[in-house]
Short mmCIF file of C-alpha atoms and ligand atoms in Angstrom, two decimals:
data_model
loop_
_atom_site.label_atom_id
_atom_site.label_comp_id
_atom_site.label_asym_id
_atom_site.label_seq_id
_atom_site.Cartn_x
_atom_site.Cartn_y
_atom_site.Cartn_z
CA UNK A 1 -17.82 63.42 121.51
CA UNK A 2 -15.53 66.25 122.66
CA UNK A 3 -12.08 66.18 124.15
CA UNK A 4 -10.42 68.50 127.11
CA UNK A 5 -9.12 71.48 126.04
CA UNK A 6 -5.35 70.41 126.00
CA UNK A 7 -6.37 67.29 124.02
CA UNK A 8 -8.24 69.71 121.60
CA UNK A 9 -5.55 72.00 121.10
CA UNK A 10 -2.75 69.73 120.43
CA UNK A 11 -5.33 68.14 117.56
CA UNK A 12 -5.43 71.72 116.50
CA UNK A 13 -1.67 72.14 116.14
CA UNK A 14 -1.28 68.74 114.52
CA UNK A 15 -3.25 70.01 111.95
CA UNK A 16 -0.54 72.49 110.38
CA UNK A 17 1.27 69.40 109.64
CA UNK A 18 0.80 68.68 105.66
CA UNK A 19 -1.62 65.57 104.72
CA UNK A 20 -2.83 66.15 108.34
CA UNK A 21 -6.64 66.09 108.28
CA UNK A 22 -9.14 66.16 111.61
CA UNK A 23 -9.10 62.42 111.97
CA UNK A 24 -5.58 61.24 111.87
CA UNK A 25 -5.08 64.57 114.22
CA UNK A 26 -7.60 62.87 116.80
CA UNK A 27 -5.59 59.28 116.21
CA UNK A 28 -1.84 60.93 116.66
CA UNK A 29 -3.15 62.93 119.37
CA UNK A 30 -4.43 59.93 121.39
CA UNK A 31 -2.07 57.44 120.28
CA UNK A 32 1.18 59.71 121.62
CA UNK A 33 -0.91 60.32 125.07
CA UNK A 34 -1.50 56.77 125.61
CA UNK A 35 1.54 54.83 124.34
CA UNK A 36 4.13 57.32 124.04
CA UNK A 37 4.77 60.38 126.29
CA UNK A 38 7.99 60.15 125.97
CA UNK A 39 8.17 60.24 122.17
CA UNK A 40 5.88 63.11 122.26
CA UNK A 41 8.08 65.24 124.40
CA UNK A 42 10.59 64.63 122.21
CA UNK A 43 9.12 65.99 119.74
CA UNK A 44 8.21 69.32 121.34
CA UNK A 45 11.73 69.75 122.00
CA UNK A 46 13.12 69.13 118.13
CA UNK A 47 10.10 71.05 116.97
CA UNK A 48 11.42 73.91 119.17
CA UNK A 49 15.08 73.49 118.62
CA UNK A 50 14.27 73.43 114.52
CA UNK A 51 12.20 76.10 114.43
CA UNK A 52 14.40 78.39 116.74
CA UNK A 53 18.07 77.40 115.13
CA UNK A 54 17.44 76.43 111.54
CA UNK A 55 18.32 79.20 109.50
CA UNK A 56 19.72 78.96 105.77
CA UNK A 57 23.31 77.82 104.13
CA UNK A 58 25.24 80.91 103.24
CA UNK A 59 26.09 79.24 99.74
CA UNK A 60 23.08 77.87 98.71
CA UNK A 61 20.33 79.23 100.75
CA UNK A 62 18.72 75.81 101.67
CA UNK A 63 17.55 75.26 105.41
CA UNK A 64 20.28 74.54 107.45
CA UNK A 65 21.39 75.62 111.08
CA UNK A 66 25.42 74.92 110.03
CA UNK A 67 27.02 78.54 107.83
CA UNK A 68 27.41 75.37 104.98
CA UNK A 69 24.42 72.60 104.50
CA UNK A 70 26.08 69.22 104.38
CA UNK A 71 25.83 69.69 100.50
CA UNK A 72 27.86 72.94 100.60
CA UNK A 73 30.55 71.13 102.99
CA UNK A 74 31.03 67.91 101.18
CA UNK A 75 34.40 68.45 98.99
CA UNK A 76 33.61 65.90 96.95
CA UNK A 77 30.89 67.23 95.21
CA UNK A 78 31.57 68.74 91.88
CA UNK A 79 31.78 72.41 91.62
CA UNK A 80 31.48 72.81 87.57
CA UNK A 81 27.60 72.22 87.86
CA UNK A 82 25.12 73.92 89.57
CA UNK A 83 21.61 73.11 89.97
CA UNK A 84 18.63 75.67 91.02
CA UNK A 85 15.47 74.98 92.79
CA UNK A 86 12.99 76.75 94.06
CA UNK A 87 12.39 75.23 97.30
CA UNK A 88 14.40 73.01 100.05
CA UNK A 89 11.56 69.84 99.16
CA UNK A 90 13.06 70.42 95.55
CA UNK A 91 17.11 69.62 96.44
CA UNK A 92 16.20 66.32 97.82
CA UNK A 93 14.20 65.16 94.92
CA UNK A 94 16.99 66.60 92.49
CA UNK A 95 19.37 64.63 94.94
CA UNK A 96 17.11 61.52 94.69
CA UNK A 97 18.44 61.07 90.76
CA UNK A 98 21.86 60.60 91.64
CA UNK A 99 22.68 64.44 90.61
CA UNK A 100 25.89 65.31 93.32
CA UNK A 101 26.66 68.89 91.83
CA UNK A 102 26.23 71.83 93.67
CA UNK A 103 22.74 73.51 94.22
CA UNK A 104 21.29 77.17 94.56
CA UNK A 105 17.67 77.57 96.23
CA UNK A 106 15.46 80.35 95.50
CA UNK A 107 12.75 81.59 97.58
CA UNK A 108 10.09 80.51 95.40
CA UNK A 109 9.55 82.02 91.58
CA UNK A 110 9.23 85.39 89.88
CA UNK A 111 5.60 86.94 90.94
CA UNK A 112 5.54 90.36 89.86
CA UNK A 113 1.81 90.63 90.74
CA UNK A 114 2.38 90.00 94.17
CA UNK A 115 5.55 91.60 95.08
CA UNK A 116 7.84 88.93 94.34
CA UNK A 117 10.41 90.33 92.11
CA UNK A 118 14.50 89.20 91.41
CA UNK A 119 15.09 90.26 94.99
CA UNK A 120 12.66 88.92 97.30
CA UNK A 121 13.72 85.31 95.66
CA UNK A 122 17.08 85.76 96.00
CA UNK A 123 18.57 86.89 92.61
CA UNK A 124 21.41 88.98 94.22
CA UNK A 125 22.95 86.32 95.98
CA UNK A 126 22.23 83.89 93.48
CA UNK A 127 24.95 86.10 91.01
CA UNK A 128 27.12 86.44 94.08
CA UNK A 129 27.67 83.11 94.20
CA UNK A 130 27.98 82.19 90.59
CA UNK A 131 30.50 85.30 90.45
CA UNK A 132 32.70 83.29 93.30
CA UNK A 133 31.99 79.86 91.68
CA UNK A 134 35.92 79.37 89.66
CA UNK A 135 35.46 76.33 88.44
CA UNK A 136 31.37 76.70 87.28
CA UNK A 137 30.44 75.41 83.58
CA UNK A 138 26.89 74.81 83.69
CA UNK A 139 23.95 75.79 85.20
CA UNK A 140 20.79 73.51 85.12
CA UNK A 141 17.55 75.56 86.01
CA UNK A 142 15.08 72.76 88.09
CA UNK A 143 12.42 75.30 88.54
CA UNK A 144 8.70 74.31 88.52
CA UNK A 145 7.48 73.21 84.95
CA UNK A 146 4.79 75.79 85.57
CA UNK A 147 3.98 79.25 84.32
CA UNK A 148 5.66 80.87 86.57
CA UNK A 149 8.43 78.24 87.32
CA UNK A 150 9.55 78.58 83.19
CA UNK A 151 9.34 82.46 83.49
CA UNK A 152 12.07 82.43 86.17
CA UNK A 153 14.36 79.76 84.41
CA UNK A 154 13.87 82.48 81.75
CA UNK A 155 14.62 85.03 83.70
CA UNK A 156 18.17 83.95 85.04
CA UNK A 157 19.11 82.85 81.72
CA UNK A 158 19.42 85.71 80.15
CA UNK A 159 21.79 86.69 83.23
CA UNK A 160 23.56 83.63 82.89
CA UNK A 161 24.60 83.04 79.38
CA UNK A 162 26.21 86.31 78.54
CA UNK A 163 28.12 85.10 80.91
CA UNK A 164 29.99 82.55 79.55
CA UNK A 165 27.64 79.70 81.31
CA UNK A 166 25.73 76.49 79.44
CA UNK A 167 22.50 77.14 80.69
CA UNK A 168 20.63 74.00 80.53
CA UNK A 169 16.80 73.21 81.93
CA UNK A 170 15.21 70.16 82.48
CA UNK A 171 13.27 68.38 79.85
CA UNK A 172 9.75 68.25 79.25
CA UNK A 173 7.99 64.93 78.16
CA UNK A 174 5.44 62.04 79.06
CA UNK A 175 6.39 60.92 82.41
CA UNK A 176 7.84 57.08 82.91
CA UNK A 177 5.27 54.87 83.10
CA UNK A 178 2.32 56.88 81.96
CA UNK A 179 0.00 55.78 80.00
CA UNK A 180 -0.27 58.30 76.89
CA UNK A 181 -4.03 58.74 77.42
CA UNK A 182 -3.60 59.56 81.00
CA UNK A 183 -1.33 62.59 79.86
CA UNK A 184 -2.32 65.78 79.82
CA UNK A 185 -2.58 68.23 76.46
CA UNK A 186 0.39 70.50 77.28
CA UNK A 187 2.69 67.87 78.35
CA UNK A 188 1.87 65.93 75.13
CA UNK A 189 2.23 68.56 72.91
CA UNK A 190 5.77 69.34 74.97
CA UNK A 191 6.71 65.33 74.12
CA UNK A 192 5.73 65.63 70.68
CA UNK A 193 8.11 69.28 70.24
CA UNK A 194 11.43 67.59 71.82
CA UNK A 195 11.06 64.38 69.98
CA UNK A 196 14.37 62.27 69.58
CA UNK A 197 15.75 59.96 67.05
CA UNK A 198 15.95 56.87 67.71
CA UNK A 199 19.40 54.71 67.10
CA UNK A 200 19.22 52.36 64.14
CA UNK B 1 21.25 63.94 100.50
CA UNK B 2 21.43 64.92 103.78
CA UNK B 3 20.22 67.23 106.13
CA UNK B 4 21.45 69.20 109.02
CA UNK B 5 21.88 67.76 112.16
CA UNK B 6 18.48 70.14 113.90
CA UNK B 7 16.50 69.17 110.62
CA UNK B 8 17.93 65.05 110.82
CA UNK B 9 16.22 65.19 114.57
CA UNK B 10 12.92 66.65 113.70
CA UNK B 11 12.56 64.10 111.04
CA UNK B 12 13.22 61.42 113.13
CA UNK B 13 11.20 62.32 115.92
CA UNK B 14 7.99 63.16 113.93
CA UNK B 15 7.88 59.49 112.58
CA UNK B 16 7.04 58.66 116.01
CA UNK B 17 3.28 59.68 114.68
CA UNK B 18 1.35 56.96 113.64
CA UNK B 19 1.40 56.35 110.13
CA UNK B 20 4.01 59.21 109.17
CA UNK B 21 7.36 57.39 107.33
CA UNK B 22 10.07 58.65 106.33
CA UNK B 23 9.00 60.46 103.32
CA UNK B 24 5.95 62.38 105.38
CA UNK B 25 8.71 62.99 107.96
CA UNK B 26 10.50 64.96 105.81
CA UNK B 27 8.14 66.96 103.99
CA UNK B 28 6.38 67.81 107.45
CA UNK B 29 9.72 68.82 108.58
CA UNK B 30 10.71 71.20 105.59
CA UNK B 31 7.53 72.57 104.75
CA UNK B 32 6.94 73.67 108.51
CA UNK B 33 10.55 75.05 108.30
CA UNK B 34 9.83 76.87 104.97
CA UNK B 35 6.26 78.39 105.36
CA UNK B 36 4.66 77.91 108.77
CA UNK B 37 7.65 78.47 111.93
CA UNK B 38 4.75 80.13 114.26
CA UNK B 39 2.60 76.90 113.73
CA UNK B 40 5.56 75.07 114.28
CA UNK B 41 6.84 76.59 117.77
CA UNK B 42 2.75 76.03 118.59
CA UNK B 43 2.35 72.82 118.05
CA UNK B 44 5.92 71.89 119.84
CA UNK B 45 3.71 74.05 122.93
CA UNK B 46 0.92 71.68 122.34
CA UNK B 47 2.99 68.80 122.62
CA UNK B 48 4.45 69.66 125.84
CA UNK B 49 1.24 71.00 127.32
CA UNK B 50 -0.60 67.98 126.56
CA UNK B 51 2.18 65.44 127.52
CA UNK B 52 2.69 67.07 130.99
CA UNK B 53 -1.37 68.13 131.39
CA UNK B 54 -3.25 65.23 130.66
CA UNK B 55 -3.96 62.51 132.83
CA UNK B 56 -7.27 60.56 133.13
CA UNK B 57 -11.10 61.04 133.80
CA UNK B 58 -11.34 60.04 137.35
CA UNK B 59 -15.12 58.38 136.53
CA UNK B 60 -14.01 56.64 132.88
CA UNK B 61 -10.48 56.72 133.21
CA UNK B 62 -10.13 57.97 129.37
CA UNK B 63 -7.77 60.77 128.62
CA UNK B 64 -8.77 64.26 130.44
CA UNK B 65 -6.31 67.26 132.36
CA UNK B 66 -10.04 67.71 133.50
CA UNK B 67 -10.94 65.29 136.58
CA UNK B 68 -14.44 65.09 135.01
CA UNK B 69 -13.39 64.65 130.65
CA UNK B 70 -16.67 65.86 128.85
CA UNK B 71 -18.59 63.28 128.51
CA UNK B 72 -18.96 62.61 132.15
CA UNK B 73 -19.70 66.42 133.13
CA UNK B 74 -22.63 66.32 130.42
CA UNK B 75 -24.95 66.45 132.46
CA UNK B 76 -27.76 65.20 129.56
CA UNK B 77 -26.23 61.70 129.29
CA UNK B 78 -28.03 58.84 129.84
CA UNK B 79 -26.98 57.39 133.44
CA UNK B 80 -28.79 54.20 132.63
CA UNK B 81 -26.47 52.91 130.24
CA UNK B 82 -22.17 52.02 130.11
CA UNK B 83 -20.43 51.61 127.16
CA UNK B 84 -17.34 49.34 128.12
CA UNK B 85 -14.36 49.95 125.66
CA UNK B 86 -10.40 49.20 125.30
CA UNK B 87 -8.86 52.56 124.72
CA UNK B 88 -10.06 56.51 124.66
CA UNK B 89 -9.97 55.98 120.78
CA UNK B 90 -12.70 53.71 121.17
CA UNK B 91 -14.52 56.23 123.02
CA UNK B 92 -14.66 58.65 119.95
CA UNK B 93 -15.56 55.41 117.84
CA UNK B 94 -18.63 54.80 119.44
CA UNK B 95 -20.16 58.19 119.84
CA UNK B 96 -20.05 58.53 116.24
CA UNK B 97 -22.14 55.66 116.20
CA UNK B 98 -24.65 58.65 118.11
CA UNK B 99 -23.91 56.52 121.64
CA UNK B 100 -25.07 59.10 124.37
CA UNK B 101 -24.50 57.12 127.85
CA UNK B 102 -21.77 56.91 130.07
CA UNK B 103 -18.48 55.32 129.10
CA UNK B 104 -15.54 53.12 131.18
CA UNK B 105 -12.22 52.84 129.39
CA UNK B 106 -10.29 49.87 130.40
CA UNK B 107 -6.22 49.94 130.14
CA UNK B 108 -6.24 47.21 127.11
CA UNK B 109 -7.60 43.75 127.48
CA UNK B 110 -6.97 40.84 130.18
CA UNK B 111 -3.73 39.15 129.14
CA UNK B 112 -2.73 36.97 131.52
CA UNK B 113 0.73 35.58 129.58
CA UNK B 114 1.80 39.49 129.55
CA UNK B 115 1.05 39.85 133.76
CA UNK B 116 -1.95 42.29 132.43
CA UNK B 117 -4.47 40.91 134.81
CA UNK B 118 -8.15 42.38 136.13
CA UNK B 119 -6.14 45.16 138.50
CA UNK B 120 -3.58 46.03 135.70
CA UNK B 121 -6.58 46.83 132.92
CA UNK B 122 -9.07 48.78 135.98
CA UNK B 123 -11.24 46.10 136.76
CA UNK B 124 -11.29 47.36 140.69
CA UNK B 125 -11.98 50.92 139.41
CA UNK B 126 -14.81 49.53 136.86
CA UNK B 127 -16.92 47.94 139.83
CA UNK B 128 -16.66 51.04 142.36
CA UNK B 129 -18.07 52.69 139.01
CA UNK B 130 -20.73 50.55 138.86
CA UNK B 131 -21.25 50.43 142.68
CA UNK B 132 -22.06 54.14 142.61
CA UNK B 133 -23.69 54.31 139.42
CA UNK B 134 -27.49 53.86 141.12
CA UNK B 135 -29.68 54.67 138.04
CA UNK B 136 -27.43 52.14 136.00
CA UNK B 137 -29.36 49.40 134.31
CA UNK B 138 -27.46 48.31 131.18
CA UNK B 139 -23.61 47.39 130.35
CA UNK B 140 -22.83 47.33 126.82
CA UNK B 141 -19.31 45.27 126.56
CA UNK B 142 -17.70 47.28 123.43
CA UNK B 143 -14.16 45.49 123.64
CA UNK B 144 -12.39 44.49 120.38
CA UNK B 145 -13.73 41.56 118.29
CA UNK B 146 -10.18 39.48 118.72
CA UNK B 147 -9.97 36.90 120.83
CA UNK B 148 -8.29 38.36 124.00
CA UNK B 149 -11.41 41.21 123.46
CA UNK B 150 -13.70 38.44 124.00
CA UNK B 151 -12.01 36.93 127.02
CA UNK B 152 -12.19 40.74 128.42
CA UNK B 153 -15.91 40.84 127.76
CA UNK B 154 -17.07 37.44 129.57
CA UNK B 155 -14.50 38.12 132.29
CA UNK B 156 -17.01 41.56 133.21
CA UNK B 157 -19.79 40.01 131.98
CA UNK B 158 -19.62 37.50 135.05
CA UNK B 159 -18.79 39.79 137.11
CA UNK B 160 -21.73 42.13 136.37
CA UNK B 161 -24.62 39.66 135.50
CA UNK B 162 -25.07 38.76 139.17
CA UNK B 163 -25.12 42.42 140.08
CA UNK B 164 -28.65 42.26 138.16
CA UNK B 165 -27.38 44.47 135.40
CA UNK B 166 -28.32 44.01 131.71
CA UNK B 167 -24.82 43.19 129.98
CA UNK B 168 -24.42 43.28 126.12
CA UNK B 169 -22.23 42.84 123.67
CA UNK B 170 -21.69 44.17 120.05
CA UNK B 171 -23.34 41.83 117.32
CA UNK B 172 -20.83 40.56 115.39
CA UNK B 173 -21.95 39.95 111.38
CA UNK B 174 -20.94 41.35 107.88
CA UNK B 175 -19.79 44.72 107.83
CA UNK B 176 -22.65 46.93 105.74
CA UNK B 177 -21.43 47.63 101.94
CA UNK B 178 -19.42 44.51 102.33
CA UNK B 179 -19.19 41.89 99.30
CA UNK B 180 -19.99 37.92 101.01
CA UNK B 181 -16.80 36.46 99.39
CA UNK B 182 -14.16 39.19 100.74
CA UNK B 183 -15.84 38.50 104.59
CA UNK B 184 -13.46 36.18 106.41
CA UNK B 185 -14.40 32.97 107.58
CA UNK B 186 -15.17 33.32 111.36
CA UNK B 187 -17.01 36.77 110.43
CA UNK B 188 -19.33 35.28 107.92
CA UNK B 189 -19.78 32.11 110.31
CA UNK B 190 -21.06 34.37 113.26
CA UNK B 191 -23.22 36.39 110.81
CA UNK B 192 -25.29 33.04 110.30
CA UNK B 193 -25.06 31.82 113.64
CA UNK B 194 -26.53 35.37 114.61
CA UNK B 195 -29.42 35.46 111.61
CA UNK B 196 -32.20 37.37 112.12
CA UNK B 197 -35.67 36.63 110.85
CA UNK B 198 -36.92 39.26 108.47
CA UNK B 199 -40.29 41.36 109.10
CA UNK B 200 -43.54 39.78 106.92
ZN1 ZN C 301 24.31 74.83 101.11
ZN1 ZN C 302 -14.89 60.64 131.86
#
């Protein structure tokens, strides 16, 4: 079975698409030719339009076409926290808790290895903005709990704390609903290390 | 959370893919954004290309810019045989199956209630297939197993018979790897209806 060559490029470009594999490519592909043309066109033009105008919020460097991400503009979030991320993907699952502080996100983590130092993910303007930020009390550091992810968090708290900032990360621990056996070593051995009290 | 209002349309238009929700939307969305803009501007090319290009096959009516797709220009097909299906996704279907005739794609099944008579699904354009089809000898009716897929199949079937064609349908019987008790009652009672008596 082959297809024309339009047909086979657009399952091609589907493909970039995360979770995208050859087969759901063929079934999107087909699908939008047959039942929806007008869908598919527009979604050319938003691809197009996104890709072209998006650029990133002045304040906290997440996508945005807007000088100020609707997080940025919204006055009623509170300015005395301030969380950092590594990635866009990363402020919406932080949102997704209920957290409505502020946020700062970094391209990526610390990679000395390959180039990636303080600048490239955006250390400068990460103390620009905590410089400007008055009414800033704490900063939580929602980098990856890997290697590299703790490293950073490491990183920008020892720039943080001499100055005057709780610097706070998130904890480690079994995840909700595991099942202990299911956990892996590290993890455990993180759960057993920040072990609470419990009330009496 | 929210996002901007370039990023808000991109999301909403990409859940016009089949199976993408919200939560795909949005990661397809940022992660193009973050890490892939040149695959993103492609596929929006794609898109358009495809959505303006591609009509149909003018000798199986499936999906083609091409007015022969590439199954009709092969020129090692077998011309004695037509595989009769619903859509151009059934098309790629049954050459996996390692089908090598000739194919007709109907627009959809009869459904008389909906006004989608024999003109509306290319019943007219079936028979002048047939008509010029000279080495033709067998019609294999590859509609869906549903009950309007059925009516489809005897509607052609009756149509073709008294051209002295060989017309077939798809047995119908358990699915291979199936367990008995999870087959549903109508499949399990055509599987003994269709039994087969096995070799000595
Ligand atoms: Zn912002
Ligand atoms: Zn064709």
């Amino acid at each position: 079975m082959s297809f024309s060559p339009l047909i086979r490029q657009l399952i091609d470009a589907l493909r970039i698409l995360p979770g995208v594999g050859q087969k759901s490519a063929q079934r999107m592909a087909l699908q939008m030719l047959e039942r929806d043309r007008s869908g598919g066109m527009r979604l050319a033009s938003a691809l197009q339009q996104a890709m072209e105008g998006v650029g990133h919020c002045t304040q906290c460097r997440t996508l945005s076409e807007d000088a100020l991400c609707p997080q940025c503009a919204d006055p009623r979030r509170d300015d005395t926290v301030l969380c950092i991320v590594q990635s866009p993907m990363d402020v919406f699952a932080v949102d997704q808790t209920g957290f409505r502080g502020r946020y700062f996100v970094l391209k990526g983590h610390l990679s000395p290895l390959d180039g990636q130092g303080p600048e490239a993910i955006g250390i400068p303007a990460l103390l620009a903005r905590v410089e400007g930020a008055e009414a800033l009390r704490e900063v939580i550091l929602a980098t990856n709990p890997t290697v590299e992810g703790e490293a950073t968090a490491h990183y920008i708290s020892q720039l943080l704390i001499p100055r005057g900032l709780i610097v706070s990360r998130l904890a480690h621990g079994i995840p909700l609903g595991g099942e202990l056996d299911l956990v892996d070593g590290g993890t455990l051995a993180h759960a057993f290390a920040g072990r609470k009290p419990m009330g009496g």
